[in-house]
Coordinates of C-alpha atoms in Angstrom, one line a residue:
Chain Z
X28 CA -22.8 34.1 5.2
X29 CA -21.6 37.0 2.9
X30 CA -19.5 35.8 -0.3
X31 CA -16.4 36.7 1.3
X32 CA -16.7 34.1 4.2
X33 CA -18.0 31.2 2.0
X34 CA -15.0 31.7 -0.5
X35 CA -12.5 32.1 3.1
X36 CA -14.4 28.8 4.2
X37 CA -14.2 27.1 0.4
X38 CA -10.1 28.0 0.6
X39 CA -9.8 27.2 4.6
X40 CA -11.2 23.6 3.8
X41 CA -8.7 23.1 0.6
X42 CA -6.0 24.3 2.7
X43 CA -6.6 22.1 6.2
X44 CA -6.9 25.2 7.9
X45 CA -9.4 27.5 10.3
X46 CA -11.1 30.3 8.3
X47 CA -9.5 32.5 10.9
X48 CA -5.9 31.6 9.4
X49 CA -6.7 32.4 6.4
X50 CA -5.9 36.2 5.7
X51 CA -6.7 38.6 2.9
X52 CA -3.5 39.2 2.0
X53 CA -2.4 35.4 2.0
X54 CA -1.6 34.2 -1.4
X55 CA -2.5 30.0 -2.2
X56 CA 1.2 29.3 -1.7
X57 CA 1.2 31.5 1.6
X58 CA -1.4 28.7 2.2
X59 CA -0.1 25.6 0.8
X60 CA -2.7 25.2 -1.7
X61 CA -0.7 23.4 -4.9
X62 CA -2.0 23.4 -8.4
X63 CA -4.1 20.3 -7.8
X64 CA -5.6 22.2 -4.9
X65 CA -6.6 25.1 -6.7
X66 CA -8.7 23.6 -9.6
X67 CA -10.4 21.7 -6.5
X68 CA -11.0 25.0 -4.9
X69 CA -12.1 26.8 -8.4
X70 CA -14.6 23.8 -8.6
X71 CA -16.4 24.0 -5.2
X72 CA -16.7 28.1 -5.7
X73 CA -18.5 27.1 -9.4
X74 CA -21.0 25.1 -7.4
X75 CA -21.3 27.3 -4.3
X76 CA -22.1 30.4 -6.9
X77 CA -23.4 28.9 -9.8
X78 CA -20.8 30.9 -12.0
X79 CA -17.9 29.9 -14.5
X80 CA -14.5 31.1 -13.8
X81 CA -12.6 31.8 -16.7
X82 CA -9.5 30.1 -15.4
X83 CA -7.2 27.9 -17.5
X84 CA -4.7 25.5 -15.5
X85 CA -2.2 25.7 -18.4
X86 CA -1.7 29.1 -17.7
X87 CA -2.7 30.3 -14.5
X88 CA -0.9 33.7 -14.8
X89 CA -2.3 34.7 -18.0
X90 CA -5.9 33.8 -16.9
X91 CA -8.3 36.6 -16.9
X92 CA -9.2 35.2 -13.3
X93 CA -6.8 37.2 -10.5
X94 CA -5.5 35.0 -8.1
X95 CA -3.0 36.5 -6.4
X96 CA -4.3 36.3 -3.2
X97 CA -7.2 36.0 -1.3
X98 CA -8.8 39.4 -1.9
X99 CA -8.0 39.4 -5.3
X100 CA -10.3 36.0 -5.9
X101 CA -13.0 37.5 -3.5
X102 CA -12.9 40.7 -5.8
X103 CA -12.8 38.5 -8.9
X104 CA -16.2 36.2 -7.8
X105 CA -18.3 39.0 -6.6
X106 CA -17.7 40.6 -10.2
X107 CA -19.1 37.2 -11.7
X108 CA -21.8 37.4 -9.5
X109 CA -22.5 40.9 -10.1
X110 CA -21.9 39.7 -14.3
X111 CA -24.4 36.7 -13.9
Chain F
X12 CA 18.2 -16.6 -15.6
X13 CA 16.8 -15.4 -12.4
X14 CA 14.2 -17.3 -10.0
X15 CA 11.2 -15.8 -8.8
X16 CA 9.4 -16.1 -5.4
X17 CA 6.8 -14.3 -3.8
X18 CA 7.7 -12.8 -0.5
X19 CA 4.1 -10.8 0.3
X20 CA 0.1 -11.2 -0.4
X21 CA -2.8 -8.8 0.2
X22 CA -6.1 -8.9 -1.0
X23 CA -9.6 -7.8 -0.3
X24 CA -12.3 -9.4 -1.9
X25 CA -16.2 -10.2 -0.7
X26 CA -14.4 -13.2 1.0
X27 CA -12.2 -11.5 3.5
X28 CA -10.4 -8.1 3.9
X29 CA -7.0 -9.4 4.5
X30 CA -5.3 -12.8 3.2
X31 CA -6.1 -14.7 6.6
X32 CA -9.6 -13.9 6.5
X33 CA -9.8 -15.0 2.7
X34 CA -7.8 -18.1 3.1
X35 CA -10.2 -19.2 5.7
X36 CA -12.9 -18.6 3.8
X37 CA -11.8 -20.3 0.8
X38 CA -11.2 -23.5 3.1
X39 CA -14.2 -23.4 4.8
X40 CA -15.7 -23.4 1.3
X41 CA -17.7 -20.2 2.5
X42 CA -20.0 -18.3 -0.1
X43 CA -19.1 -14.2 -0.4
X44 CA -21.9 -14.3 -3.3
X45 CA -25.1 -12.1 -2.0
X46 CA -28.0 -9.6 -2.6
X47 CA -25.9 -6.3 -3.9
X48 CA -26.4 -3.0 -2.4
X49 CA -26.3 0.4 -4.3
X50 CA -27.9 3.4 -5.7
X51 CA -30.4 2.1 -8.7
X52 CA -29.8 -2.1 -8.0
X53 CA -33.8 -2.5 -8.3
X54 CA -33.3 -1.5 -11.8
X55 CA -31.5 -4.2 -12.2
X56 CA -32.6 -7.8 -13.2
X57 CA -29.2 -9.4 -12.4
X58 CA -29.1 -8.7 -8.0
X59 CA -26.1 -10.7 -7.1
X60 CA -22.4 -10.5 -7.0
X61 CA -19.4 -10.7 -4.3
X62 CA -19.5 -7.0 -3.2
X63 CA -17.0 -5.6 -0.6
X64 CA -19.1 -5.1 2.5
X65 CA -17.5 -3.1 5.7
X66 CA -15.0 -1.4 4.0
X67 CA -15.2 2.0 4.5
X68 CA -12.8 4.6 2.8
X69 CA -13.5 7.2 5.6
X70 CA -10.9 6.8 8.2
X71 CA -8.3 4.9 5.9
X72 CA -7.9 7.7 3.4
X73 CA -8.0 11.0 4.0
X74 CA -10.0 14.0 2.2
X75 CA -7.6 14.3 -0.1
X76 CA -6.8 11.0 -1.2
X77 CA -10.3 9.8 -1.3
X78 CA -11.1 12.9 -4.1
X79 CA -8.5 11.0 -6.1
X80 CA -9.0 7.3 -5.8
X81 CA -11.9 5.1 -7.4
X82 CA -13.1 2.5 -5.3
X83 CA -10.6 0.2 -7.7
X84 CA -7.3 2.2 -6.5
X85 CA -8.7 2.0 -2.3
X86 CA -9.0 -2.1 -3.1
X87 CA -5.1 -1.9 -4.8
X88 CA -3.7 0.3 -1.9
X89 CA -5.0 -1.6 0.9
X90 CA -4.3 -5.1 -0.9
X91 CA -0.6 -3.4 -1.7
X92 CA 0.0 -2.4 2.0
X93 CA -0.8 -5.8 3.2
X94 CA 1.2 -7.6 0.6
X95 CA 4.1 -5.0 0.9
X96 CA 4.1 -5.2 4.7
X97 CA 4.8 -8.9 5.3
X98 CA 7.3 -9.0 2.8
X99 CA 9.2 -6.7 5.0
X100 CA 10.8 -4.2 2.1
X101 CA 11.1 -0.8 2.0
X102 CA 11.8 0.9 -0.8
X103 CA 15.1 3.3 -1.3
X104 CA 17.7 3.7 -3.5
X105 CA 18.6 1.5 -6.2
X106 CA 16.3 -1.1 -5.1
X107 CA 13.5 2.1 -5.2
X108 CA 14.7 2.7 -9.0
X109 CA 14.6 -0.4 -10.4
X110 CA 11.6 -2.0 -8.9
X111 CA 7.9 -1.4 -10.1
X112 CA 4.2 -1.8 -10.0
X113 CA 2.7 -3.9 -12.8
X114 CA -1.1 -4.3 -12.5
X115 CA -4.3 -5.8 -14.0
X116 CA -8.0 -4.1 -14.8
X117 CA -10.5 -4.5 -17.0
X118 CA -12.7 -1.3 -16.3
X119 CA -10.4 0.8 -14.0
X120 CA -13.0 3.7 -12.3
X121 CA -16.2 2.4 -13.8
X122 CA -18.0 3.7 -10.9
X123 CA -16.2 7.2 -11.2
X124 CA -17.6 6.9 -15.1
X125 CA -20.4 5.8 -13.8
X126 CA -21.2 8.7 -10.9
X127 CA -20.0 11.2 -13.1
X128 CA -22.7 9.9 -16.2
X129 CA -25.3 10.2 -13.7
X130 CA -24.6 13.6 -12.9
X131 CA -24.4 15.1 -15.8
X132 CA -27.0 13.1 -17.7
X133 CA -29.5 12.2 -15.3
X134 CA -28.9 15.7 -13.1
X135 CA -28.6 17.3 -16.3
X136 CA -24.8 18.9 -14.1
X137 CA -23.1 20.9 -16.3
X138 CA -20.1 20.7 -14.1
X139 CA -17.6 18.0 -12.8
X140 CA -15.2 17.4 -10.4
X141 CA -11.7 18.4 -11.4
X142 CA -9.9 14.9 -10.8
X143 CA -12.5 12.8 -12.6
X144 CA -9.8 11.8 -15.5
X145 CA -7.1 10.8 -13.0
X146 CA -9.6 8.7 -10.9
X147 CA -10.8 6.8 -13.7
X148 CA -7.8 6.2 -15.7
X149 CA -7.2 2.5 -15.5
X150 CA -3.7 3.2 -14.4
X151 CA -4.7 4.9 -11.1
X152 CA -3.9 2.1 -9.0
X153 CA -0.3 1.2 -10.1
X154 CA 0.5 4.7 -9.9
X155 CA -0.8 5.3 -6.5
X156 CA 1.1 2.2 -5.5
X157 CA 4.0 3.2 -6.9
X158 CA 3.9 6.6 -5.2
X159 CA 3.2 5.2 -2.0
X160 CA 5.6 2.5 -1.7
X161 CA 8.3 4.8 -3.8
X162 CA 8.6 2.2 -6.4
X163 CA 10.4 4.6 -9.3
X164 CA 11.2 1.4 -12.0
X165 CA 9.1 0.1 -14.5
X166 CA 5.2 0.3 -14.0
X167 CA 2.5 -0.3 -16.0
X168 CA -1.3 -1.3 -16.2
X169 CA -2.5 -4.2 -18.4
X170 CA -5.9 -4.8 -19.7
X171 CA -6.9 -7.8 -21.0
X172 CA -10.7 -8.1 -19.4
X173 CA -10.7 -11.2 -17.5
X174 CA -7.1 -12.3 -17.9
X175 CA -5.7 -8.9 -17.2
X176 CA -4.0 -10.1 -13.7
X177 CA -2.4 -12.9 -14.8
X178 CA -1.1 -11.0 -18.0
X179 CA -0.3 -8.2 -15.3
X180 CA 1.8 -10.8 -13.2
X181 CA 2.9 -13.2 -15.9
X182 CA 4.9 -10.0 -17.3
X183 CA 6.1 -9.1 -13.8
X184 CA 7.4 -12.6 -13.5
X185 CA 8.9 -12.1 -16.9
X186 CA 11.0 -8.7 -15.5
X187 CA 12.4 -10.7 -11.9
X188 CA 13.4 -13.6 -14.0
X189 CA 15.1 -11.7 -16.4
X190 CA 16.8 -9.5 -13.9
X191 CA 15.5 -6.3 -15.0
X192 CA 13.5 -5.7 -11.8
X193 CA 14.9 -7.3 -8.4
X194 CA 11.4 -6.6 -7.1
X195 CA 7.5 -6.1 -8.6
X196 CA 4.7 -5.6 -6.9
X197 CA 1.8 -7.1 -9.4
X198 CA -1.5 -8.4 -9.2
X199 CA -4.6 -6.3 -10.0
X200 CA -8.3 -5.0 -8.9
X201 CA -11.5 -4.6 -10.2
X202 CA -14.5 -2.8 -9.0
X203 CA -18.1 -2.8 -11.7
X204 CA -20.3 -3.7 -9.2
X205 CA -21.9 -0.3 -9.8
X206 CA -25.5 0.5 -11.8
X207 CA -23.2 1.0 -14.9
X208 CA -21.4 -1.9 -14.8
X209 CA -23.4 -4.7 -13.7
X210 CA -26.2 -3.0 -16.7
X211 CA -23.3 -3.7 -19.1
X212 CA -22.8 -7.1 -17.8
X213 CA -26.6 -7.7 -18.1
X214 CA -26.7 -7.2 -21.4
X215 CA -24.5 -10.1 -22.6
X216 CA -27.1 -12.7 -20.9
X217 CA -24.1 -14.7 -19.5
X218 CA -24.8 -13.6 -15.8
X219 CA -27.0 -16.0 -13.2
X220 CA -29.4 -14.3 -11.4
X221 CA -28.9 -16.9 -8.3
X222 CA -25.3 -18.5 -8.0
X223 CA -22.3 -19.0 -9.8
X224 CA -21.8 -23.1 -10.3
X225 CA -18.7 -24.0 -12.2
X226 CA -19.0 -27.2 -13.7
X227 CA -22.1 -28.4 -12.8
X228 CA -24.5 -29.5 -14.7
X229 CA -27.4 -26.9 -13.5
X230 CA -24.5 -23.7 -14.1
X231 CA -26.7 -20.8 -15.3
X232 CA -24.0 -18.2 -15.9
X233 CA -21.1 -16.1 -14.1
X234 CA -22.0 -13.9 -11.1
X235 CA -19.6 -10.7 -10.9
X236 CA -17.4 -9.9 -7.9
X237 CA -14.7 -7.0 -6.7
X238 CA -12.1 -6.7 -4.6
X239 CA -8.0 -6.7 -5.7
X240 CA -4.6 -8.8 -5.0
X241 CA -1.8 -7.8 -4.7
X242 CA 1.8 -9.8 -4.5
X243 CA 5.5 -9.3 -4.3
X244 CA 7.4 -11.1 -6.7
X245 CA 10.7 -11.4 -6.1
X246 CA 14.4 -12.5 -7.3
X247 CA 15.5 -15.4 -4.8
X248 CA 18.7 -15.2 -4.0
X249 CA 17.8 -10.8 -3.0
X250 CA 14.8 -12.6 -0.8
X251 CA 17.3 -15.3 0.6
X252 CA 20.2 -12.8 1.2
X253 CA 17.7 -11.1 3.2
X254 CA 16.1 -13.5 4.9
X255 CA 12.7 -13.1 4.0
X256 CA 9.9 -15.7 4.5
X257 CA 9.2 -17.3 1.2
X258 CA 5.7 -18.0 0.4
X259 CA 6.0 -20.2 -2.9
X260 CA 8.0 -19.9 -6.3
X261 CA 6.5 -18.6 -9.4
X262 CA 8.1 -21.4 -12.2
X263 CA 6.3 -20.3 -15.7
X264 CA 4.1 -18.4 -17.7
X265 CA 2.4 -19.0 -20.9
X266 CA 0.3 -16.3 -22.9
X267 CA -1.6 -17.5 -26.3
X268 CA -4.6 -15.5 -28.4
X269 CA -7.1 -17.4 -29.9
X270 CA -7.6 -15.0 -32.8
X271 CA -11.2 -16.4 -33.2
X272 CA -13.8 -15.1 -31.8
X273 CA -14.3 -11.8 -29.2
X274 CA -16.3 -13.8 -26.7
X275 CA -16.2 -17.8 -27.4
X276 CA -13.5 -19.4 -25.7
X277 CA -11.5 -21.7 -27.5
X278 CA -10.2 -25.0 -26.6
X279 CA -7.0 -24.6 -28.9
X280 CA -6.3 -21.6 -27.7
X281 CA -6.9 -22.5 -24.0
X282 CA -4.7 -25.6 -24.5
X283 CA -1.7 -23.8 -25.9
X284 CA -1.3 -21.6 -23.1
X285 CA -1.5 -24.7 -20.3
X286 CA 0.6 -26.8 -22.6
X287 CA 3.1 -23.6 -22.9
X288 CA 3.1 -22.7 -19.0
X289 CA 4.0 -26.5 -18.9
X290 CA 7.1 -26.2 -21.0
X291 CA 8.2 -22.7 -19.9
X292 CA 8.6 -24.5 -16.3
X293 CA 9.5 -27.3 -17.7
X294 CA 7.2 -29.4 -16.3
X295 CA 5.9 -32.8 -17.0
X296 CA 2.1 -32.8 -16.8
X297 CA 2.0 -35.6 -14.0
X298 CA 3.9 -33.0 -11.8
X299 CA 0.6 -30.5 -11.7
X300 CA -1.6 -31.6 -8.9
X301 CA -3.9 -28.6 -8.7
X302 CA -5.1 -26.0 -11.3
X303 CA -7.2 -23.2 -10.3
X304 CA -9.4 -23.1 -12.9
X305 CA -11.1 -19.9 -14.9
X306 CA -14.2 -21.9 -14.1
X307 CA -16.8 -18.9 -15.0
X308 CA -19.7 -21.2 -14.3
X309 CA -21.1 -20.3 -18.0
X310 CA -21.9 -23.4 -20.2
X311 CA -19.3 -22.0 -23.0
X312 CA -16.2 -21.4 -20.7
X313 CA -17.1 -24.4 -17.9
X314 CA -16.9 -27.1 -21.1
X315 CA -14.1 -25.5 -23.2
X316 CA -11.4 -25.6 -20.3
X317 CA -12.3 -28.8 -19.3
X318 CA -11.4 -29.6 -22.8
X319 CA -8.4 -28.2 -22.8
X320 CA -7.2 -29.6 -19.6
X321 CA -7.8 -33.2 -20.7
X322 CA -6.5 -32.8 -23.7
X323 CA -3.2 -31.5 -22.1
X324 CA -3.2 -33.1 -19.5
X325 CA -4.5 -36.9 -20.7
X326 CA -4.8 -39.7 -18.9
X327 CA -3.3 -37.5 -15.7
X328 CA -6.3 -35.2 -16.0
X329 CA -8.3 -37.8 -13.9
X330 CA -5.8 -37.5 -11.4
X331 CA -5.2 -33.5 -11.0
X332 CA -8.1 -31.4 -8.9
X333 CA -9.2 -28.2 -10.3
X334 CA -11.3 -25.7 -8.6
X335 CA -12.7 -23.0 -9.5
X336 CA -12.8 -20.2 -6.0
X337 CA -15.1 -18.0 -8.4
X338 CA -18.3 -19.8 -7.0
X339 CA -17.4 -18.2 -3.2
X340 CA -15.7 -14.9 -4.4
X341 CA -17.6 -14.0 -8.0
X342 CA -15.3 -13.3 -10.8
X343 CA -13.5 -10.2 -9.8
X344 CA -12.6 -9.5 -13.8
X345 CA -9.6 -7.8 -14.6
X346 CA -8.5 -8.3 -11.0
X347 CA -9.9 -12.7 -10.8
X348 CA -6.5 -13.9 -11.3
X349 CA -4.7 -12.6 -8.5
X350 CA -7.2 -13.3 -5.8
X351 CA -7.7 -16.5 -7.1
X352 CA -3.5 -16.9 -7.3
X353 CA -4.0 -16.9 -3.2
X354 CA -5.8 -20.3 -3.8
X355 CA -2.7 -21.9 -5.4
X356 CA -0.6 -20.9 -2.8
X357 CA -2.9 -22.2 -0.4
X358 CA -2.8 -25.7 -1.8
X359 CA 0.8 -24.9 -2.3
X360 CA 1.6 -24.0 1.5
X361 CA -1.1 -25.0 3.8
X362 CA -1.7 -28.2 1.7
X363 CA -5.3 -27.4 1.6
X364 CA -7.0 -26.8 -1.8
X365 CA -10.3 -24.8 -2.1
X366 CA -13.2 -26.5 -3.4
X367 CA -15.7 -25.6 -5.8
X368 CA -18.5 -25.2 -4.1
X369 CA -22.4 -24.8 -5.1
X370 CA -22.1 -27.9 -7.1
X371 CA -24.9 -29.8 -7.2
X372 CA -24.6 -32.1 -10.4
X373 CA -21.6 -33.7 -12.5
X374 CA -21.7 -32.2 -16.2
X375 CA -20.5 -35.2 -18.7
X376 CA -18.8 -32.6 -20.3
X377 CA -17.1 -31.0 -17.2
X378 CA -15.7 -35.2 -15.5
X379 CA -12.7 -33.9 -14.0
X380 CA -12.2 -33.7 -10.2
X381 CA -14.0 -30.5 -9.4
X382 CA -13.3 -30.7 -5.1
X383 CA -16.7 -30.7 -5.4
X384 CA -18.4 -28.3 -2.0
X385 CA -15.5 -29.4 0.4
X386 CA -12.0 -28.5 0.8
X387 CA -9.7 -31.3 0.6
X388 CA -6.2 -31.8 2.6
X389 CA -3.6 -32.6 -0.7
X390 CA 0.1 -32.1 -0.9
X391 CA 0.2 -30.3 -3.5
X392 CA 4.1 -29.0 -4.8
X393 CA 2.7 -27.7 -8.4
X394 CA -0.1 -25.5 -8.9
X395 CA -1.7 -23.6 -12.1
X396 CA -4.1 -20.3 -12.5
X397 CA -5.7 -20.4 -15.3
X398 CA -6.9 -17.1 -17.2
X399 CA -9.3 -16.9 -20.3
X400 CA -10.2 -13.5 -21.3
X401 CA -13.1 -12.5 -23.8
X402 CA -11.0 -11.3 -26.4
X403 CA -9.4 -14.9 -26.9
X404 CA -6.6 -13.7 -24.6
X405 CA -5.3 -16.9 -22.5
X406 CA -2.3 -16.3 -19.8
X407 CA -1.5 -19.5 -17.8
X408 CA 0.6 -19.4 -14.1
X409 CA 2.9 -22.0 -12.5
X410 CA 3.8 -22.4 -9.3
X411 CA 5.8 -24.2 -7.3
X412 CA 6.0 -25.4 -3.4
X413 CA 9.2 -23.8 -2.0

């Protein structure tokens, strides 16, 4: 599984939906995935890639960590992966 | 000021899942006490309690829900559900505003402390889950209730170890009767039988490693249980005017602290809060015909309450029965006092009280009437719960027969 379907499968799961519903270009709201949602989902991609995400709840905006949408988060973990 | 009934029960405790199942157990004087099951028991030299068996959390919660509640919070919703569903409420507008969830624990989400320890001390994880501090928190289950059942007044959780759900229900009481709440939902849960927390328990050298026997002569210590209950207190005339079925009325409350000692009971302090539950329902002793006792089944607790009962009670202490359910259901802690409130209202309504059971010989120091092993048929129109905490923190129930 490249790191592009395990993160679609990691966000799929949060969200109660297929991996096939969930698009590149869909952001977490797009998805339905709340603030609760996303610190799961940052959590099960930490153990999945055994990397830190420099993401702070507080602020989610002004995190270094892009999450716009889904492509932006892919982009963002395979350049921690890339880092580790 | 306002009367108080209770119009809805739940509970699940090693006894039963549901009130009728526990009820029957309690009158067929039925043991719940057994050989516990989880990760790391044979590290244990204490093996016993009255665990929860054939609950599972799969199916009644979903993924969701179950990443946020302890096993303490899925005892308090399912309890809650049962309780709120026979009284019949629902809960909107001003009704949803003013009424509230006031609950007992001692530990809240030990085993959530306890999974999470494990992880990162003995798995050497340098990573947790993200809801770990809002599935511990001992006020989990009072919020979860609340958010469920839309209950937007006043709610709370109250710890005072082994008297924390009579504390929890004496101060709901406290809100109906003064008519700042038309309805609480109160009671409380406990859930330590984990590594963790029955290691803790260990320590103290209070716990039996073969059965809990209040009052007899052979006691050799308390044995731990979990489970939660969960009741519905509310005004009387807003029960009537609906037409509710009325289980019994809650009459009094007394709360005392023995400012002594953190774990020795005192008589004194024992004594003022029966004697004060007495006079805040203005009762005579002779009207008490059954007292569901702490009863721990340690030497110190069994022979300091028996003291204090005589000594309130005098010469009518030969004619009262106290029980104490703990030797069927363990003592569930923080959340004891409400399951064993569902024993009162037993002898209350069915005119059946629970026995002590496991009692095998009479303790000079413990001569009351125990209902020694069987269940006896009594009509019984006043009952008390007794609650001793360690901590020296005494809460004392009445209740009356409606």
């Amino acid at each position: 599984m490249s790191t592009q379907d395990k993160v679609i499968a990691i966000i799929a799961e949060q969200a109660v939906l297929e991996p096939s519903d969930v698009a590149l270009d869909s952001t977490l709201e797009d998805l339905g995935i709340d603030s609760l949602g996303l610190v799961e989902s940052i959590f099960a991609i930490e153990e999945e890639f055994d990397i830190t995400i420099p993401f702070n709840a507080n602020e989610p905006e002004k995190s270094e960590f892009d999450i716009s949408n889904v492509a932006a988060i892919i982009a963002g973990i395979e350049k921690l992966i890339a880092e580790k | 000021m306002k009367r108080v009934v209770i119009t809805g029960m739940g509970t699940i405790n090693a006894l039963g899942h549901t009130v009728a199942e526990t009820m029957t157990s309690l009158a067929e004087g039925r043991c719940g006490i057994g050989e516990l099951d989880f990760q790391d028991v044979d590290r244990l030299s204490i093996r016993i309690g009255g665990q929860v068996h054939g609950f599972e959390a799969e199916g009644r919660f979903n993924r969701q829900q179950m990443s946020l509640y302890d096993r303490f919070t899925q005892f308090t919703l399912t309890a809650a559900k049962e309780a709120i569903q026979q009284s019949g409420l629902e809960f909107h507008g001003e009704l949803s505003q003013k009424s509230g969830v006031v609950l007992g624990t001692a530990g809240g989400g030990v085993s959530t402390w306890d999974d999470n320890y494990r992880s990162v001390y003995e798995a050497g994880k340098n990573r947790v889950h993200p809801f770990v501090v809002p599935k511990l928190m001992n006020n989990a289950a009072a919020s979860h209730v609340s958010m469920e059942h839309n209950l937007k007044g006043p709610s709370f959780t109250v710890s005072t170890a082994c008297a924390s759900s009579n504390h929890a229900m004496a101060q709901a009481f406290q809100m109906v009767r003064s008519g700042m709440s038309p309805v609480m939902v109160t009671g409380g849960s406990e859930s330590m039988l984990c590594f963790g927390g029955v290691k803790a328990w260990e320590g103290l050298r209070v716990m039996s490693r073969d059965a809990c026997r209040p009052f007899s002569a052979n006691r050799n210590g308390m044995v731990q249980g979990e489970g939660a209950g969960i009741f519905v207190f509310e005004e009387y005339e807003h029960a009537r005017a609906r037409g509710a079925d009325i289980i019994c009325e809650v009459i009094g409350f007394a709360m005392s602290s023995d400012a002594a000692d953190i774990v020795m009971p005192s008589k004194q302090g024992a004594a003022r809060a029966i004697a004060g539950a007495l006079q805040d329902a203005r009762l005579n002793p002779e009207d008490v015909a059954y007292i569901n006792a702490h009863g721990t089944g340690t030497a110190a607790n069994d022979k300091t309450e028996c003291a204090a009962v005589a000594d309130v009670f005098g010469p009518h202490a030969d004619n009262l029965m106290m029980s104490s359910t703990k030797s069927m259901h363990g003592h569930l802690i923080g959340g004891t006092g409400a399951v064993e409130l569902l024993a009162c209202i037993m002898a209350l309504r069915d005119g059946i009280v629970a026995p002590t059971i496991g009692y095998e010989e009479p303790d000079p120091e413990c001569a009351l009437d125990v209902v020694p092993n069987t269940a006896r048929e009594a009509k019984v129109d006043v009952a008390l719960s007794n609650a001793f905490a360690f901590g020296g923190l005494n809460a004392v129930l009445a209740l009356r027969k409606v």
